[in-house]
Amino acid sequence: MTWDARLWGALLVVCGVIFLDGLDVSMVGMSLPSIGADLGVSLASLQWVVTGYVLGYGGLLLLGGRTADLLGRRRVFLIALAVFAVVSMLSSLATNPELLIAARFVKGVAAAFTAPAALSIITTTFHEGPDRNRALSIFTTCAASGFSMGLILGGALTEVGWRWTFLAPGPVALIVLLFAIKLIPNSPRDDAAGGYDVPGAITVTGGMLSLVYAVVGAEHAGWVSVQTIGLFALAAVLLAGFVAIEQRTKHPLVRLGILRNASLRRANLAILTVFGSYVAFQLIGTLYLQNLLGWSSFETALGFLPAGLLVATLSPNIGKVVDRVGTEKMIIVAMALFVAGYALSLRIGPESAYFSTVFPTIMLLGLGFAIGFPSLNIQAVSGVPDHEQGLASGLFNTSNQVGGAVVLAIVTAVISSQTAGVSAPTGVLSAYKSGLGVVTGIAALGLVIALSGLRGLKARRAAEEREAAELAAVQDELAAEEMTPAA
C-alpha cells in the first residue's frame, strides 16, 4: 500500500491520542509527591489519583471498543476526545482529593472511548502484515514520545505548580481534535451489529473497582476483616456475573469465543504484567528520588527520560524486525529485559549514585518497552477479523489498564503497611525495596507467560506459511483469469 498525504495525516492524528495518554500518565506521575504535600494526601490515597484514571480507562474500554464498532469509529473518536480535553482543563481546578480523583476517573472514561477507536482505525485502515506493523510501530513511538515529553513538561510544570500538569493536556487535545475533524475518514454506523451490553460494562467495572478497593483498604481494615473479605467476595460475584452475562446476552460486550485465540490471550496477559509492574515502579522511583534523595520534580523527570528516548528512537524499526523474527521471540526478549531491570533496582540505597543503581534499570526498561510494546500490539490484533478489531483493541488496552490498577494497589498496600509510623530513611527504603520485590515478581510472571508462546511455534509457523501460499495461489489464479481474454 502507498501511503499518501491524507493517509499519513489520519495516522498521525490518531497517534495523537496515544501521545496524549503517554503525556498525561508521565506528567501526573512526576507531580504526585507535590500533590500529596499540597493536599495532605497519604500514599494509600495518593495512588487513587493514578488508579482512578486507569479504572475509568480499563473498566469501560470494552464498551468503548464495542461502541466504536457500532456507532462508527470517527464519531466516537471525536466526541470522546472533546470530553477528554474539557475534563483535563477542569481537573486543574480541583480543591480536594475527592474532586481530583473523580475528575481523573471521568478523564479515564473518555480515554476508554478514544483509545480503542484510534487503534481500530489503524487496524482497519492498514492491511495485516508489513503495512499494519509499520503503522503500529509509529503508533507506539508516539506513545513513547508523549511519555518522554510528559516527563520533561511534568517536571518543569510541577516546579511552578502541580495544577499545570493537569491543565496542559487539554489544549493539546483540542489541537488534535481540530485536525481529526478534517483528516479522520468516516466509518459508517453498523445498524445490523446489535445493541450495547450495559449490564456487562457495569459488572466488569464494578468488579475491578471492588477488587482494587479491597486491596488498598486491607492495610487499615485488615486482610481478614469483614470489609476486606466482603469486597473480595463482591468482586468475585460481579466478575462471575460479567462472564454469565456475556454467555447469555444476544450482543455481548466480549464475545468469549475470541479468547480461543492463543496469541491474543498471551498478549493480554503479558501486557497486564508489563504495565502493572511499570506503573508501580514509576511511583516507587519517583518517591525514592524525591523523598529520599531530595531530587526536584524536574531532576526526577530527567532521571526517567532515557527510557522514553530509547523507545522513541528504536520503536519505529521494530515492525521490520517483527516481520522477520516473529512476535513470540521479540516479546520473550523484552520480558527478560524487564525482569533484569527491576531486579537491578533492588540495589538502591539511602545515598545511592544514580548512574550506578537507577540508570541501568531505566535503560533496560527502555529497551524492553521499545521491543515489547510494538510486538504485543501486533500480536494482540493478529488474525482478528476487521469487524472485531475494536473488541480486540479494547481487550488489549483493558488488560493494560487493569494491570496498572491491580498491581499498583498491591504494591502500594505493601509499602504502606511497612511505612505506617516509620519516618527513618532506612525504614522507608526497606518498604520501597519490598515493593520493588513485588514488581520484579510480576515481571517474572510475564516472562513465564511469554515463554509459553514457544510451545507449538513451529507448527503455527508452518500453518501460517501454508495459508499464505494458498492465498497467493488463489490470487495468482484470479489474476490469470482476468488477463485471459473472453472467448
Short mmCIF file of C-alpha atoms in Angstrom, two decimals:
data_model
loop_
_atom_site.label_atom_id
_atom_site.label_comp_id
_atom_site.label_asym_id
_atom_site.label_seq_id
_atom_site.Cartn_x
_atom_site.Cartn_y
_atom_site.Cartn_z
CA MET A 1 0.00 0.00 0.00
CA THR A 2 1.26 3.50 -0.90
CA TRP A 3 0.71 5.98 1.91
CA ASP A 4 -0.47 9.32 0.55
CA ALA A 5 -0.51 12.60 2.47
CA ARG A 6 -4.07 12.18 3.72
CA LEU A 7 -3.38 8.65 4.99
CA TRP A 8 -0.27 9.89 6.80
CA GLY A 9 -2.32 12.74 8.27
CA ALA A 10 -5.02 10.39 9.56
CA LEU A 11 -2.39 8.11 11.11
CA LEU A 12 -0.63 10.97 12.88
CA VAL A 13 -3.90 12.40 14.19
CA VAL A 14 -4.87 9.00 15.60
CA CYS A 15 -1.40 8.69 17.07
CA GLY A 16 -2.06 11.99 18.82
CA VAL A 17 -4.41 10.15 21.20
CA ILE A 18 -1.76 7.71 22.39
CA PHE A 19 0.68 10.63 22.57
CA LEU A 20 -1.74 12.37 24.92
CA ASP A 21 -2.13 9.25 27.02
CA GLY A 22 1.64 8.93 27.46
CA LEU A 23 1.92 12.66 28.14
CA ASP A 24 -0.80 12.57 30.79
CA VAL A 25 0.49 9.49 32.63
CA SER A 26 4.08 10.72 32.91
CA MET A 27 3.16 14.31 33.79
CA VAL A 28 0.90 13.25 36.64
CA GLY A 29 3.48 10.72 37.84
CA MET A 30 6.06 13.46 38.29
CA SER A 31 3.64 15.63 40.30
CA LEU A 32 2.39 13.01 42.81
CA PRO A 33 4.68 13.97 45.72
CA SER A 34 3.73 17.65 45.27
CA ILE A 35 0.02 16.77 45.18
CA GLY A 36 0.41 14.73 48.37
CA ALA A 37 2.19 17.56 50.17
CA ASP A 38 -0.21 20.27 48.99
CA LEU A 39 -3.48 18.42 49.64
CA GLY A 40 -2.27 16.43 52.65
CA VAL A 41 -2.84 13.06 50.98
CA SER A 42 -1.35 9.80 52.28
CA LEU A 43 0.35 7.31 49.95
CA ALA A 44 -2.66 4.97 50.08
CA SER A 45 -4.94 7.83 48.96
CA LEU A 46 -2.39 9.33 46.57
CA GLN A 47 -2.32 6.20 44.44
CA TRP A 48 -6.02 6.77 43.65
CA VAL A 49 -5.01 9.77 41.51
CA VAL A 50 -3.43 7.19 39.20
CA THR A 51 -5.86 4.35 39.94
CA GLY A 52 -8.95 6.50 39.37
CA TYR A 53 -7.79 7.18 35.82
CA VAL A 54 -6.84 3.61 34.98
CA LEU A 55 -10.07 2.22 36.44
CA GLY A 56 -12.20 4.55 34.35
CA TYR A 57 -9.98 3.73 31.38
CA GLY A 58 -9.78 -0.02 31.88
CA GLY A 59 -13.30 -0.51 33.16
CA LEU A 60 -15.02 0.93 30.11
CA LEU A 61 -12.52 0.13 27.35
CA LEU A 62 -14.52 -2.91 26.29
CA LEU A 63 -17.66 -0.80 25.98
CA GLY A 64 -15.58 1.82 24.18
CA GLY A 65 -14.36 -0.71 21.64
CA ARG A 66 -17.88 -2.05 21.13
CA THR A 67 -19.25 1.48 20.74
CA ALA A 68 -16.62 2.30 18.13
CA ASP A 69 -17.68 -0.76 16.14
CA LEU A 70 -21.39 0.08 16.41
CA LEU A 71 -21.58 3.88 16.11
CA GLY A 72 -18.62 4.41 13.82
CA ARG A 73 -15.02 4.92 14.83
CA ARG A 74 -14.80 8.56 13.71
CA ARG A 75 -17.88 9.69 15.65
CA VAL A 76 -16.78 8.00 18.87
CA PHE A 77 -13.21 9.26 18.48
CA LEU A 78 -14.24 12.91 18.09
CA ILE A 79 -16.81 13.01 20.92
CA ALA A 80 -14.59 11.25 23.44
CA LEU A 81 -11.58 13.41 22.55
CA ALA A 82 -13.64 16.56 23.15
CA VAL A 83 -14.66 15.27 26.62
CA PHE A 84 -11.02 14.41 27.38
CA ALA A 85 -9.96 17.98 26.55
CA VAL A 86 -12.64 19.65 28.68
CA VAL A 87 -12.15 17.42 31.74
CA SER A 88 -8.37 17.89 31.53
CA MET A 89 -8.79 21.62 31.99
CA LEU A 90 -11.48 21.32 34.68
CA SER A 91 -9.42 18.85 36.75
CA SER A 92 -6.77 21.51 37.31
CA LEU A 93 -9.32 23.42 39.42
CA ALA A 94 -9.90 20.61 41.94
CA THR A 95 -9.57 21.80 45.54
CA ASN A 96 -9.65 18.45 47.37
CA PRO A 97 -8.52 14.86 46.69
CA GLU A 98 -12.06 13.58 46.11
CA LEU A 99 -12.76 16.03 43.27
CA LEU A 100 -9.36 15.37 41.75
CA ILE A 101 -9.85 11.59 41.78
CA ALA A 102 -13.38 11.97 40.36
CA ALA A 103 -12.08 14.15 37.53
CA ARG A 104 -9.34 11.61 36.81
CA PHE A 105 -11.95 8.84 36.65
CA VAL A 106 -14.09 10.77 34.13
CA LYS A 107 -10.98 11.54 32.10
CA GLY A 108 -10.15 7.83 32.09
CA VAL A 109 -13.66 7.08 30.84
CA ALA A 110 -13.11 9.48 27.92
CA ALA A 111 -9.80 7.79 27.12
CA ALA A 112 -11.62 4.43 27.21
CA PHE A 113 -13.52 5.50 24.09
CA THR A 114 -10.71 7.29 22.23
CA ALA A 115 -8.03 4.57 22.59
CA PRO A 116 -9.85 1.57 21.07
CA ALA A 117 -11.36 3.79 18.36
CA ALA A 118 -7.87 5.03 17.50
CA LEU A 119 -6.32 1.57 17.41
CA SER A 120 -9.18 0.06 15.41
CA ILE A 121 -8.96 2.93 12.89
CA ILE A 122 -5.35 1.89 12.31
CA THR A 123 -6.02 -1.84 12.13
CA THR A 124 -8.93 -1.43 9.70
CA THR A 125 -7.14 1.13 7.53
CA PHE A 126 -3.84 -0.75 7.15
CA HIS A 127 -3.75 -4.33 5.88
CA GLU A 128 -2.41 -7.03 8.18
CA GLY A 129 1.30 -7.56 7.55
CA PRO A 130 4.12 -5.05 6.91
CA ASP A 131 1.80 -2.03 6.47
CA ARG A 132 -0.07 -2.62 9.70
CA ASN A 133 3.13 -3.49 11.58
CA ARG A 134 4.71 -0.26 10.39
CA ALA A 135 1.66 1.78 11.40
CA LEU A 136 1.54 0.15 14.85
CA SER A 137 5.26 0.81 15.34
CA ILE A 138 4.65 4.51 14.62
CA PHE A 139 1.68 4.39 17.00
CA THR A 140 3.84 3.07 19.85
CA THR A 141 6.62 5.53 19.01
CA CYS A 142 4.15 8.37 19.53
CA ALA A 143 3.24 6.87 22.91
CA ALA A 144 6.90 6.90 23.90
CA SER A 145 7.33 10.44 22.59
CA GLY A 146 4.34 11.59 24.64
CA PHE A 147 5.73 9.85 27.70
CA SER A 148 9.16 11.44 27.22
CA MET A 149 7.76 14.93 26.67
CA GLY A 150 5.42 14.44 29.62
CA LEU A 151 8.37 13.72 31.88
CA ILE A 152 10.07 16.97 30.97
CA LEU A 153 6.89 19.06 30.97
CA GLY A 154 5.63 17.42 34.15
CA GLY A 155 8.88 18.04 35.97
CA ALA A 156 9.10 21.64 34.79
CA LEU A 157 5.43 22.50 35.37
CA THR A 158 5.40 20.92 38.83
CA GLU A 159 8.13 23.37 39.83
CA VAL A 160 5.60 26.13 39.04
CA GLY A 161 2.58 24.28 40.43
CA TRP A 162 1.19 20.76 40.08
CA ARG A 163 -2.13 22.04 38.70
CA TRP A 164 -0.40 22.96 35.45
CA THR A 165 0.34 19.27 34.82
CA PHE A 166 -3.41 18.59 34.79
CA LEU A 167 -4.23 21.60 32.61
CA ALA A 168 -1.60 21.12 29.88
CA PRO A 169 -3.09 18.06 28.06
CA GLY A 170 -6.36 19.95 27.46
CA PRO A 171 -5.15 22.44 24.81
CA VAL A 172 -3.12 19.68 23.13
CA ALA A 173 -6.26 17.53 22.90
CA LEU A 174 -8.18 20.44 21.33
CA ILE A 175 -5.50 20.84 18.65
CA VAL A 176 -5.64 17.11 17.87
CA LEU A 177 -9.45 17.35 17.73
CA LEU A 178 -9.35 20.14 15.11
CA PHE A 179 -7.09 18.08 12.85
CA ALA A 180 -9.13 14.94 13.49
CA ILE A 181 -12.33 16.58 12.22
CA LYS A 182 -10.63 17.15 8.85
CA LEU A 183 -8.49 14.04 8.49
CA ILE A 184 -10.15 11.02 10.14
CA PRO A 185 -12.06 9.04 7.50
CA ASN A 186 -15.74 8.44 8.08
CA SER A 187 -16.79 4.94 9.15
CA PRO A 188 -20.47 4.05 8.82
CA ARG A 189 -22.65 3.11 11.72
CA ASP A 190 -23.24 -0.64 11.83
CA ASP A 191 -27.01 -0.80 12.40
CA ALA A 192 -27.06 -4.56 11.93
CA ALA A 193 -24.49 -5.27 14.66
CA GLY A 194 -26.94 -5.22 17.56
CA GLY A 195 -27.02 -3.22 20.76
CA TYR A 196 -24.93 -2.39 23.81
CA ASP A 197 -24.12 -4.61 26.73
CA VAL A 198 -24.54 -2.06 29.53
CA PRO A 199 -25.00 -4.74 32.29
CA GLY A 200 -21.72 -6.27 31.19
CA ALA A 201 -19.95 -2.92 31.37
CA ILE A 202 -21.37 -2.20 34.84
CA THR A 203 -20.45 -5.60 36.30
CA VAL A 204 -16.89 -5.67 34.94
CA THR A 205 -16.19 -2.08 36.07
CA GLY A 206 -17.75 -2.67 39.50
CA GLY A 207 -15.81 -5.92 39.88
CA MET A 208 -12.47 -4.27 39.18
CA LEU A 209 -13.27 -1.30 41.42
CA SER A 210 -14.20 -3.64 44.30
CA LEU A 211 -11.02 -5.66 43.81
CA VAL A 212 -8.73 -2.63 43.88
CA TYR A 213 -10.55 -1.04 46.83
CA ALA A 214 -10.30 -4.31 48.77
CA VAL A 215 -6.51 -4.42 48.28
CA VAL A 216 -6.00 -0.75 49.14
CA GLY A 217 -8.28 -0.81 52.19
CA ALA A 218 -6.86 -4.05 53.59
CA GLU A 219 -3.93 -2.20 55.17
CA HIS A 220 -6.22 -0.35 57.59
CA ALA A 221 -9.17 -2.74 57.83
CA GLY A 222 -7.11 -5.94 57.96
CA TRP A 223 -6.86 -8.72 55.39
CA VAL A 224 -9.35 -10.93 57.26
CA SER A 225 -11.75 -8.14 58.21
CA VAL A 226 -15.40 -8.17 57.22
CA GLN A 227 -14.79 -5.20 54.90
CA THR A 228 -11.89 -6.81 53.01
CA ILE A 229 -13.48 -10.25 52.69
CA GLY A 230 -16.78 -8.69 51.71
CA LEU A 231 -15.17 -6.58 48.99
CA PHE A 232 -13.25 -9.56 47.60
CA ALA A 233 -16.47 -11.56 47.59
CA LEU A 234 -18.33 -8.72 45.86
CA ALA A 235 -15.59 -8.51 43.23
CA ALA A 236 -15.80 -12.26 42.62
CA VAL A 237 -19.60 -12.14 42.31
CA LEU A 238 -19.55 -9.18 39.92
CA LEU A 239 -16.84 -10.65 37.70
CA ALA A 240 -18.58 -14.04 37.66
CA GLY A 241 -21.78 -12.18 36.80
CA PHE A 242 -19.97 -10.50 33.94
CA VAL A 243 -18.96 -13.87 32.48
CA ALA A 244 -22.53 -15.17 32.88
CA ILE A 245 -23.96 -12.09 31.17
CA GLU A 246 -21.53 -12.43 28.26
CA GLN A 247 -22.54 -16.07 27.78
CA ARG A 248 -26.26 -15.29 27.68
CA THR A 249 -26.70 -11.85 26.15
CA LYS A 250 -27.54 -11.56 22.48
CA HIS A 251 -24.96 -8.85 21.88
CA PRO A 252 -22.13 -9.39 24.41
CA LEU A 253 -19.55 -6.80 25.33
CA VAL A 254 -16.96 -9.56 24.88
CA ARG A 255 -17.60 -12.46 22.55
CA LEU A 256 -15.89 -15.03 24.79
CA GLY A 257 -15.02 -17.12 21.76
CA ILE A 258 -12.40 -14.54 20.78
CA LEU A 259 -10.36 -15.72 23.77
CA ARG A 260 -9.74 -19.01 21.95
CA ASN A 261 -7.10 -17.07 20.01
CA ALA A 262 -3.98 -18.16 21.93
CA SER A 263 -1.84 -15.27 20.66
CA LEU A 264 -4.45 -12.76 21.81
CA ARG A 265 -4.63 -14.41 25.26
CA ARG A 266 -0.86 -14.31 25.75
CA ALA A 267 -0.64 -10.70 24.58
CA ASN A 268 -3.33 -9.63 27.05
CA LEU A 269 -1.81 -11.48 30.00
CA ALA A 270 1.67 -10.20 29.16
CA ILE A 271 0.65 -6.52 28.85
CA LEU A 272 -1.14 -6.82 32.20
CA THR A 273 2.19 -7.63 33.87
CA VAL A 274 4.16 -5.11 31.78
CA PHE A 275 2.05 -2.04 32.53
CA GLY A 276 1.23 -3.09 36.08
CA SER A 277 4.86 -3.53 37.05
CA TYR A 278 5.93 -0.29 35.37
CA VAL A 279 3.23 1.94 36.91
CA ALA A 280 4.19 0.63 40.36
CA PHE A 281 7.89 1.08 39.62
CA GLN A 282 7.37 4.67 38.46
CA LEU A 283 5.57 5.52 41.70
CA ILE A 284 8.30 3.94 43.83
CA GLY A 285 11.06 5.52 41.75
CA THR A 286 9.50 8.98 41.96
CA LEU A 287 9.04 8.75 45.73
CA TYR A 288 12.56 7.38 46.16
CA LEU A 289 14.28 10.09 44.12
CA GLN A 290 12.28 12.98 45.55
CA ASN A 291 11.62 11.94 49.15
CA LEU A 292 14.83 10.05 49.97
CA LEU A 293 17.45 11.50 47.63
CA GLY A 294 15.96 15.02 47.67
CA TRP A 295 15.67 15.44 43.92
CA SER A 296 13.37 18.09 42.45
CA SER A 297 10.50 17.04 40.20
CA PHE A 298 12.43 18.27 37.14
CA GLU A 299 15.54 16.31 38.11
CA THR A 300 13.34 13.24 38.61
CA ALA A 301 11.91 13.71 35.13
CA LEU A 302 15.39 13.82 33.64
CA GLY A 303 16.23 10.64 35.55
CA PHE A 304 13.36 8.74 33.88
CA LEU A 305 13.81 10.37 30.46
CA PRO A 306 16.40 7.96 28.91
CA ALA A 307 13.82 5.14 28.83
CA GLY A 308 11.35 7.21 26.83
CA LEU A 309 14.05 8.39 24.44
CA LEU A 310 15.12 4.79 23.80
CA VAL A 311 11.55 3.78 22.96
CA ALA A 312 11.02 6.79 20.69
CA THR A 313 14.29 6.07 18.86
CA LEU A 314 14.01 2.29 18.45
CA SER A 315 10.26 1.60 18.13
CA PRO A 316 9.83 2.79 14.51
CA ASN A 317 12.08 -0.02 13.28
CA ILE A 318 10.64 -2.82 15.42
CA GLY A 319 7.88 -3.64 12.92
CA LYS A 320 10.50 -4.67 10.33
CA VAL A 321 12.25 -6.92 12.85
CA VAL A 322 8.93 -8.49 13.87
CA ASP A 323 8.27 -9.34 10.21
CA ARG A 324 11.46 -11.44 10.18
CA VAL A 325 11.65 -12.82 13.72
CA GLY A 326 8.02 -13.06 14.85
CA THR A 327 6.29 -11.56 17.87
CA GLU A 328 6.86 -14.50 20.26
CA LYS A 329 10.67 -14.23 20.34
CA MET A 330 10.60 -10.43 20.49
CA ILE A 331 8.26 -10.48 23.48
CA ILE A 332 10.44 -13.01 25.33
CA VAL A 333 13.48 -10.77 24.90
CA ALA A 334 11.50 -7.77 26.15
CA MET A 335 10.21 -9.62 29.21
CA ALA A 336 13.71 -10.79 30.11
CA LEU A 337 14.89 -7.17 29.96
CA PHE A 338 12.08 -6.10 32.31
CA VAL A 339 12.96 -8.78 34.86
CA ALA A 340 16.66 -7.88 34.75
CA GLY A 341 15.92 -4.17 35.07
CA TYR A 342 13.62 -4.48 38.07
CA ALA A 343 15.97 -6.94 39.78
CA LEU A 344 18.82 -4.42 39.45
CA SER A 345 16.66 -1.74 41.09
CA LEU A 346 16.76 -3.74 44.34
CA ARG A 347 20.31 -2.40 44.86
CA ILE A 348 19.12 1.11 45.72
CA GLY A 349 20.39 2.60 48.96
CA PRO A 350 19.76 5.71 51.10
CA GLU A 351 22.51 7.62 49.28
CA SER A 352 22.82 5.68 46.03
CA ALA A 353 24.56 7.14 42.99
CA TYR A 354 22.03 7.41 40.17
CA PHE A 355 24.30 6.18 37.38
CA SER A 356 25.40 3.06 39.22
CA THR A 357 21.98 1.95 40.51
CA VAL A 358 18.92 3.60 38.92
CA PHE A 359 20.29 4.33 35.42
CA PRO A 360 20.91 0.68 34.40
CA THR A 361 17.31 -0.15 35.31
CA ILE A 362 15.98 2.80 33.30
CA MET A 363 17.97 1.74 30.23
CA LEU A 364 16.84 -1.91 30.41
CA LEU A 365 13.20 -0.85 30.80
CA GLY A 366 13.52 1.47 27.81
CA LEU A 367 14.89 -1.37 25.68
CA GLY A 368 12.15 -3.67 26.96
CA PHE A 369 9.38 -1.25 26.01
CA ALA A 370 10.96 -0.46 22.62
CA ILE A 371 10.98 -4.16 21.73
CA GLY A 372 7.95 -5.43 23.64
CA PHE A 373 5.21 -2.85 23.28
CA PRO A 374 5.01 -2.81 19.47
CA SER A 375 5.31 -6.61 19.42
CA LEU A 376 2.48 -7.03 21.93
CA ASN A 377 0.26 -4.60 20.00
CA ILE A 378 0.84 -6.57 16.79
CA GLN A 379 0.23 -9.93 18.48
CA ALA A 380 -2.97 -8.73 20.18
CA VAL A 381 -4.78 -7.98 16.90
CA SER A 382 -3.13 -10.57 14.65
CA GLY A 383 -5.62 -12.91 12.98
CA VAL A 384 -8.67 -10.99 14.27
CA PRO A 385 -11.31 -10.11 11.61
CA ASP A 386 -11.94 -6.42 10.87
CA HIS A 387 -15.40 -6.36 12.48
CA GLU A 388 -13.85 -7.39 15.85
CA GLN A 389 -10.76 -5.18 15.74
CA GLY A 390 -12.45 -2.75 18.14
CA LEU A 391 -13.09 -5.59 20.57
CA ALA A 392 -9.53 -6.92 20.29
CA SER A 393 -8.14 -3.40 20.81
CA GLY A 394 -10.41 -2.88 23.79
CA LEU A 395 -9.38 -6.18 25.36
CA PHE A 396 -5.69 -5.37 24.98
CA ASN A 397 -6.00 -1.87 26.43
CA THR A 398 -8.26 -3.15 29.21
CA SER A 399 -5.62 -5.68 30.26
CA ASN A 400 -3.08 -2.87 30.16
CA GLN A 401 -5.06 -0.62 32.49
CA VAL A 402 -6.36 -3.37 34.78
CA GLY A 403 -2.76 -4.45 35.31
CA GLY A 404 -1.85 -0.90 36.26
CA ALA A 405 -4.71 -0.60 38.76
CA VAL A 406 -4.34 -4.00 40.44
CA VAL A 407 -0.54 -4.16 40.65
CA LEU A 408 -0.31 -0.55 41.83
CA ALA A 409 -2.87 -1.30 44.55
CA ILE A 410 -0.93 -4.36 45.71
CA VAL A 411 2.45 -2.61 45.74
CA THR A 412 1.01 0.47 47.48
CA ALA A 413 -0.53 -1.76 50.16
CA VAL A 414 2.84 -3.49 50.70
CA ILE A 415 4.69 -0.17 51.07
CA SER A 416 2.03 1.50 53.22
CA SER A 417 1.91 -1.45 55.64
CA GLN A 418 5.66 -1.10 56.26
CA THR A 419 5.86 2.69 56.45
CA ALA A 420 3.00 3.23 58.91
CA GLY A 421 4.52 5.22 61.75
CA VAL A 422 8.01 4.98 60.21
CA SER A 423 9.98 8.10 59.33
CA ALA A 424 13.59 6.87 59.39
CA PRO A 425 15.11 6.71 55.88
CA THR A 426 16.24 3.11 56.41
CA GLY A 427 12.69 2.01 57.23
CA VAL A 428 11.21 3.83 54.24
CA LEU A 429 13.91 2.39 51.98
CA SER A 430 13.17 -1.12 53.21
CA ALA A 431 9.49 -0.63 52.31
CA TYR A 432 10.41 0.62 48.85
CA LYS A 433 12.59 -2.46 48.32
CA SER A 434 9.70 -4.71 49.33
CA GLY A 435 7.55 -3.01 46.72
CA LEU A 436 10.29 -3.44 44.11
CA GLY A 437 10.45 -7.13 45.01
CA VAL A 438 6.75 -7.47 44.16
CA VAL A 439 7.31 -5.57 40.90
CA THR A 440 10.15 -7.93 39.96
CA GLY A 441 7.96 -10.96 40.69
CA ILE A 442 5.15 -9.61 38.49
CA ALA A 443 7.61 -9.07 35.64
CA ALA A 444 8.94 -12.62 36.08
CA LEU A 445 5.37 -13.91 35.73
CA GLY A 446 5.15 -12.02 32.44
CA LEU A 447 8.32 -13.76 31.24
CA VAL A 448 6.80 -17.17 32.03
CA ILE A 449 3.69 -16.23 30.03
CA ALA A 450 5.84 -15.14 27.08
CA LEU A 451 7.88 -18.35 27.16
CA SER A 452 4.67 -20.38 26.86
CA GLY A 453 4.33 -18.93 23.35
CA LEU A 454 7.23 -21.08 22.15
CA ARG A 455 5.15 -24.22 22.58
CA GLY A 456 3.91 -25.29 19.15
CA LEU A 457 5.58 -22.30 17.47
CA LYS A 458 6.99 -24.35 14.55
CA ALA A 459 3.60 -25.89 13.83
CA ARG A 460 1.90 -22.47 13.86
CA ARG A 461 4.55 -21.01 11.57
CA ALA A 462 4.12 -23.89 9.12
CA ALA A 463 0.34 -23.44 9.13
CA GLU A 464 0.68 -19.70 8.52
CA GLU A 465 3.06 -20.33 5.62
CA ARG A 466 0.63 -22.83 4.10
CA GLU A 467 -2.25 -20.35 4.40
CA ALA A 468 -0.13 -17.59 2.85
CA ALA A 469 0.89 -19.89 -0.02
CA GLU A 470 -2.73 -20.91 -0.64
CA LEU A 471 -3.87 -17.29 -0.62
CA ALA A 472 -1.09 -16.32 -3.05
CA ALA A 473 -2.06 -19.21 -5.36
CA VAL A 474 -5.71 -18.10 -5.37
CA GLN A 475 -4.71 -14.50 -6.08
CA ASP A 476 -2.43 -15.60 -8.94
CA GLU A 477 -5.23 -17.73 -10.39
CA LEU A 478 -7.69 -14.82 -10.27
CA ALA A 479 -5.13 -12.50 -11.84
CA ALA A 480 -4.54 -15.03 -14.64
CA GLU A 481 -8.28 -15.31 -15.31
CA GLU A 482 -8.59 -11.52 -15.53
CA MET A 483 -5.76 -11.39 -18.07
CA THR A 484 -7.23 -14.19 -20.24
CA PRO A 485 -9.43 -12.69 -22.99
CA ALA A 486 -13.04 -13.85 -23.06
CA ALA A 487 -13.93 -16.42 -25.74
#
